[in-house]
PDB file of C-alpha atoms in Angstrom:
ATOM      1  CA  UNK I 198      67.801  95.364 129.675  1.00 44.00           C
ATOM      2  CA  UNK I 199      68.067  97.984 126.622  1.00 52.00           C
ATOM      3  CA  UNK I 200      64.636 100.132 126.618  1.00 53.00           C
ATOM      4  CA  UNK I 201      63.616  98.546 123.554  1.00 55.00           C
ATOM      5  CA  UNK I 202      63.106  94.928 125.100  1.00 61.00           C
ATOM      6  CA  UNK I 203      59.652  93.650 124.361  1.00 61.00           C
ATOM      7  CA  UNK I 204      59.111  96.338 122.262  1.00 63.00           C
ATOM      8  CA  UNK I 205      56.478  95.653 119.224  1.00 71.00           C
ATOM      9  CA  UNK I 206      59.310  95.440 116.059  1.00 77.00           C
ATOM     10  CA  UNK I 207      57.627  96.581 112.853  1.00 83.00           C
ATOM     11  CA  UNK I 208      59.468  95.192 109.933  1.00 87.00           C
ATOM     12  CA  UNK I 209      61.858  97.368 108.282  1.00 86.00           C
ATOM     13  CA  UNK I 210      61.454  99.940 110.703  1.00 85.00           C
ATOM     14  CA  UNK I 211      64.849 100.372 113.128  1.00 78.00           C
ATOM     15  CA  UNK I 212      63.880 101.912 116.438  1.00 73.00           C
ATOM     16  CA  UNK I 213      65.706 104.615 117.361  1.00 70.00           C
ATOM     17  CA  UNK I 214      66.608 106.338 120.733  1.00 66.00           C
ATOM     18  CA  UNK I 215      66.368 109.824 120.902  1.00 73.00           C
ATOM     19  CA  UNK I 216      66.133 112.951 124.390  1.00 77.00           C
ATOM     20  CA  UNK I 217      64.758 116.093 124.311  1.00 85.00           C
ATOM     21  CA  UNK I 218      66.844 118.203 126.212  1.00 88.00           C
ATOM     22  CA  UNK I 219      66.337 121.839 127.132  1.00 91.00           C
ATOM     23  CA  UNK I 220      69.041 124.476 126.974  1.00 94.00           C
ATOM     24  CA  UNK I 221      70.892 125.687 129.903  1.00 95.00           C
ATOM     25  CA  UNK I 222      69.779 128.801 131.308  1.00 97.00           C
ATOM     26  CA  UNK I 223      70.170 131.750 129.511  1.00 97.00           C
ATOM     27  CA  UNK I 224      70.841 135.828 130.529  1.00 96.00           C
ATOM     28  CA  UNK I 225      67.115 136.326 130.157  1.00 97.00           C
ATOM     29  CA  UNK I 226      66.154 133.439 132.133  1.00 95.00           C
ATOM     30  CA  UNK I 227      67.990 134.595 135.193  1.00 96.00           C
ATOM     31  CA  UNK I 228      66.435 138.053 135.102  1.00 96.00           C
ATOM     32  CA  UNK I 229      63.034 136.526 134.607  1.00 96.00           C
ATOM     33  CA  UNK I 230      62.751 137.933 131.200  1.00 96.00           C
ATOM     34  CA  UNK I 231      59.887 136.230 128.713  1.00 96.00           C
ATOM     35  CA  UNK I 232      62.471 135.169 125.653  1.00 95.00           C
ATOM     36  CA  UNK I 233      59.727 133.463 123.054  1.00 94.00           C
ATOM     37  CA  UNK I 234      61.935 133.283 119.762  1.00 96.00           C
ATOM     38  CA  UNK I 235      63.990 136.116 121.097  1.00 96.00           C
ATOM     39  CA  UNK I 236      68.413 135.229 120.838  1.00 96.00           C
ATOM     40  CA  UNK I 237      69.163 135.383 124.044  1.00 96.00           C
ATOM     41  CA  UNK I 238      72.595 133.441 125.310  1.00 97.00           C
ATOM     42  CA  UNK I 239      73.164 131.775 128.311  1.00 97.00           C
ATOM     43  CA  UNK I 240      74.522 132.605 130.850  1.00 97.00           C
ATOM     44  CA  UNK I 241      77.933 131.152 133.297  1.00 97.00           C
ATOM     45  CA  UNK I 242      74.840 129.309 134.619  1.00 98.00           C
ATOM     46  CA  UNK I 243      73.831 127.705 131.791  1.00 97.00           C
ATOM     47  CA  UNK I 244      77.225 126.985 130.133  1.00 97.00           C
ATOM     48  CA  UNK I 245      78.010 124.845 133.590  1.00 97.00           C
ATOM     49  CA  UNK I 246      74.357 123.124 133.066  1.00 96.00           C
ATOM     50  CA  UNK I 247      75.228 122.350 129.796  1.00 95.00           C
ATOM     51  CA  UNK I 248      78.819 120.636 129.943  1.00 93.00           C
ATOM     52  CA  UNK I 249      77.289 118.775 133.593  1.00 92.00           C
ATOM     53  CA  UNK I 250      74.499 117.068 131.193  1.00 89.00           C
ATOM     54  CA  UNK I 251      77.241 116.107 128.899  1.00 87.00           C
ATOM     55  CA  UNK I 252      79.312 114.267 131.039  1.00 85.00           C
ATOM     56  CA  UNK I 253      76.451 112.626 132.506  1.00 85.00           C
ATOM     57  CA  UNK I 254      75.272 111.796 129.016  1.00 79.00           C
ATOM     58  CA  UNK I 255      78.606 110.617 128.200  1.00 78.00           C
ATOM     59  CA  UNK I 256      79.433 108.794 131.086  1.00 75.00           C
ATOM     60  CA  UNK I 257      82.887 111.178 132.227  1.00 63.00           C
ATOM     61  CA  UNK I 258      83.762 109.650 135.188  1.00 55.00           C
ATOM     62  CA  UNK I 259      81.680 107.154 135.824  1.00 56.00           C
ATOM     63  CA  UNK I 260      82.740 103.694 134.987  1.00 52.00           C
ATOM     64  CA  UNK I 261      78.800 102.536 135.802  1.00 49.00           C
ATOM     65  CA  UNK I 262      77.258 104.615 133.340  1.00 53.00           C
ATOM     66  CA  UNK I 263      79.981 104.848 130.782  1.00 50.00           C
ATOM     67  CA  UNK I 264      79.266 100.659 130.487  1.00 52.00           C
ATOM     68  CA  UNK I 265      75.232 101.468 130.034  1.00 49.00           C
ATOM     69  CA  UNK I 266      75.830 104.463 128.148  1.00 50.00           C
ATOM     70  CA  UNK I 267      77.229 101.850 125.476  1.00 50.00           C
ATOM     71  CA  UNK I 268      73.491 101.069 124.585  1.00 41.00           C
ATOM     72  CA  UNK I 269      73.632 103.889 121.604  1.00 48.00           C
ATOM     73  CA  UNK I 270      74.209 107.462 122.924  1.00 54.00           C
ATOM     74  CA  UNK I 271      77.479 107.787 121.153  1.00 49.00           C
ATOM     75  CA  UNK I 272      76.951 105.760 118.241  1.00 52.00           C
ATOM     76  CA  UNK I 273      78.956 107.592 114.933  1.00 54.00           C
ATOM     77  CA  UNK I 274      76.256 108.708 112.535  1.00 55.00           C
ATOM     78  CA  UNK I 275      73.957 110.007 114.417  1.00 68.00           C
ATOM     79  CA  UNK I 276      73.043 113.968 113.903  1.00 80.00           C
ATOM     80  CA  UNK I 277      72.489 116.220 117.380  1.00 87.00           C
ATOM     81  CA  UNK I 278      69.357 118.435 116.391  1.00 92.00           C
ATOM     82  CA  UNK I 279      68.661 121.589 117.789  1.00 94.00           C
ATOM     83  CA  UNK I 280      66.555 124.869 117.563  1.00 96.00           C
ATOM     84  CA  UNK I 281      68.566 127.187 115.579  1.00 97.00           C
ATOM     85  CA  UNK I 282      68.734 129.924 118.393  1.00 97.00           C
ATOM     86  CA  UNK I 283      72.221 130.205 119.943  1.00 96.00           C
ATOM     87  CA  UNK I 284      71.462 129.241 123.360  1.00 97.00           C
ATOM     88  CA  UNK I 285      70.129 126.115 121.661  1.00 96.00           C
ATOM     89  CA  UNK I 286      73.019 125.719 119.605  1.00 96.00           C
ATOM     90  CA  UNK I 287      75.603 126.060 122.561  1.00 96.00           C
ATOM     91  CA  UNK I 288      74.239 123.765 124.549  1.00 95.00           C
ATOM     92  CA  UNK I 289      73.908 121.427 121.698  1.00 93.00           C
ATOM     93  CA  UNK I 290      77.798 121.745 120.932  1.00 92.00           C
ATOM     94  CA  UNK I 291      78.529 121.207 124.341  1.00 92.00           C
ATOM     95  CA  UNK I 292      76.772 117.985 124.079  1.00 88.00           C
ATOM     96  CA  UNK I 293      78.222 116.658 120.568  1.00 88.00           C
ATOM     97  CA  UNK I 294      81.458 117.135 121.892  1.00 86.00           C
ATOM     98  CA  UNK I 295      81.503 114.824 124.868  1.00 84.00           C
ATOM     99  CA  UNK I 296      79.629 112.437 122.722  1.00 80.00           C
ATOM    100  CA  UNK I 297      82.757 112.351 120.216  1.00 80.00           C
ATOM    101  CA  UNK I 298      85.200 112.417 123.726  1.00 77.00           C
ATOM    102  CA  UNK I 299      83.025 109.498 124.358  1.00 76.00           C
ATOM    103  CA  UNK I 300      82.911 107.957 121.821  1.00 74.00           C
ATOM    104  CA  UNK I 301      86.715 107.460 120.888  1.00 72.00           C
ATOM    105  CA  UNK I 302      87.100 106.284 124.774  1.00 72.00           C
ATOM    106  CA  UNK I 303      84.792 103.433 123.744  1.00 69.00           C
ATOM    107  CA  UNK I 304      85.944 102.765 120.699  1.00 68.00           C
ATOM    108  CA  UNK I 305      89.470 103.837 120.234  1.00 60.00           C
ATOM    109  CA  UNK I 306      89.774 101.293 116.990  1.00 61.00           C
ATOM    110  CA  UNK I 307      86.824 102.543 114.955  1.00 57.00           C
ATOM    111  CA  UNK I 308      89.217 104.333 112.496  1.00 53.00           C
ATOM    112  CA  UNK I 309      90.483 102.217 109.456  1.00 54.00           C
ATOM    113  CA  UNK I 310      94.241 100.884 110.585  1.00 53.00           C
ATOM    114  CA  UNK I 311      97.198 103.178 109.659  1.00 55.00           C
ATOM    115  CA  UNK I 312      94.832 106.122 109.918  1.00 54.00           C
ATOM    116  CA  UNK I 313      96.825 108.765 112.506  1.00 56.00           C
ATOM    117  CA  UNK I 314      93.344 111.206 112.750  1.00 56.00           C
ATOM    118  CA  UNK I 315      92.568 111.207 116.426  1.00 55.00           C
ATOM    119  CA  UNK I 316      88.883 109.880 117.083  1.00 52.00           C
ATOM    120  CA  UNK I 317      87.947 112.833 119.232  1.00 51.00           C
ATOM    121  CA  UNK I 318      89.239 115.116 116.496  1.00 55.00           C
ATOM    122  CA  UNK I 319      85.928 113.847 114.639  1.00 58.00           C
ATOM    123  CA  UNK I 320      82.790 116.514 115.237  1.00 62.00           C
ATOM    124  CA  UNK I 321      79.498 115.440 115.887  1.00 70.00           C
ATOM    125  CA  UNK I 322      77.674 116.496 113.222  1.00 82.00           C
ATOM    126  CA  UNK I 323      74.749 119.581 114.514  1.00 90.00           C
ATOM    127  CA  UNK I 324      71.427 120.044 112.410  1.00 92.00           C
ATOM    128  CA  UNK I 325      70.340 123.413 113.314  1.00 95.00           C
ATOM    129  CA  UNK I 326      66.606 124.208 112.229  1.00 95.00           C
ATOM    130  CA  UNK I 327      63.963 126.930 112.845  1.00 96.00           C
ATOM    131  CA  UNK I 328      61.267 124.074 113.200  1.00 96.00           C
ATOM    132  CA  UNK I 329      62.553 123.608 116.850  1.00 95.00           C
ATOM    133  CA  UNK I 330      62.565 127.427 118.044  1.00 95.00           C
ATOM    134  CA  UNK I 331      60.332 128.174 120.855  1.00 93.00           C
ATOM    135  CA  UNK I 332      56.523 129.195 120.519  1.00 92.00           C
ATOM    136  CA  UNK I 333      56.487 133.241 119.468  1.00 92.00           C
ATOM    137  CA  UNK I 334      54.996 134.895 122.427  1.00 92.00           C
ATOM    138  CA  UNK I 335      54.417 138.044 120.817  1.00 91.00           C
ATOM    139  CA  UNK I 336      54.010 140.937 122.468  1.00 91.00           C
ATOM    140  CA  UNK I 337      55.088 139.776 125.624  1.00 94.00           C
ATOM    141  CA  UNK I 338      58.576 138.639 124.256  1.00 95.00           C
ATOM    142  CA  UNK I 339      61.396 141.188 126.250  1.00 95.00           C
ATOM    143  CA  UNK I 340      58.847 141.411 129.241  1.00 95.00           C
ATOM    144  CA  UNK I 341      59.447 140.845 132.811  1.00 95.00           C
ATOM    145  CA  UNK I 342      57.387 137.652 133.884  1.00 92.00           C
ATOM    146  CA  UNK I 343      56.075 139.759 136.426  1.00 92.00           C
ATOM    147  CA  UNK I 344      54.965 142.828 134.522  1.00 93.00           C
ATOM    148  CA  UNK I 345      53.865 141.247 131.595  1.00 92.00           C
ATOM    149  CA  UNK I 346      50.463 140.435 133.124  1.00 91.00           C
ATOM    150  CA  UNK I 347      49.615 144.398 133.683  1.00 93.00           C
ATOM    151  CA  UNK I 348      51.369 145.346 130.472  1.00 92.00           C
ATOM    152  CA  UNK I 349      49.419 143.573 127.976  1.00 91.00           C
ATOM    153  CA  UNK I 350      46.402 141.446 129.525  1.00 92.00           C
ATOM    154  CA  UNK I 351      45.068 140.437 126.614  1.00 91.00           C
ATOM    155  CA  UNK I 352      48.595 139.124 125.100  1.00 89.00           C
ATOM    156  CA  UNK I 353      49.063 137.332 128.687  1.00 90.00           C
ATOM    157  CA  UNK I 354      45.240 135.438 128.571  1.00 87.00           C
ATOM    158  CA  UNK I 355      46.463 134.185 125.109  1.00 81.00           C
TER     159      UNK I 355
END
């Protein structure tokens, strides 16, 4: 049953799936460092994270989920949007590329006939905004978790 069964349908409204995913872990993450809005990559760690939650997503090697997967994850069109930061970015490219892998494994005939572009060849298309950055944390932003509540108590009650 698609997650929309049953669902109230508004007229000329189209429901829409959508995830919130987090990035993988970054270099400051591992150290315990409080990023906030600070750039701060990932890591070996998070890359892996990152491409294992795309082939789940996508269904790589699994025959199971690759059939329910076909309920609209890889549908063409659709933009991946992310927090401009890179970590969110690189996790998001990850993802938009085993969503196109996907998606021409699906649907190896969705290009117009005598076309010779390879369907994977075809990037996701990534809408990277500011509006999706963490919460500033201020002062505390480059501080150890566990100093941060002796370095600035005031910053860490906020």
């Amino acid at each position: 049953r698609g997650a929309m069964e049953g669902a109230r349908r508004v007229p000329g409204w189209t429901p829409v799936d959508f995830l919130i995913l987090r990035h993988g872990q970054t270099t400051w993450n591992a150290r315990g460092i409080i990023q906030g809005q600070a750039d701060a990559p990932l890591d070996d760690v998070g890359r892996a994270q990152a491409r294992a939650l795309a082939e789940f997503l996508a269904g790589d090697g699994d025959a199971n989920l690759s059939a329910r997967r076909k309920s609209g994850l890889t549908r063409p069109g659709l933009p991946v949007v992310t927090s401009d930061l890179s970590r969110a970015v690189d996790t998001a490219r990850v993802l938009a590329d085993a969503l196109v892998r996907a998606r021409a494994r699906d649907d190896p005939t969705r290009l117009d006939p005598g076309d010779d572009r390879d369907p994977s060849d075809e990037p996701e298309q990534i809408v990277a905004t500011n509006k999706l950055r963490e919460r500033h944390v201020g002062r505390l932003q480059g501080l150890a978790r566990l100093d941060a509540k002796a370095a600035d108590p005031e910053a860490w009650r906020a």
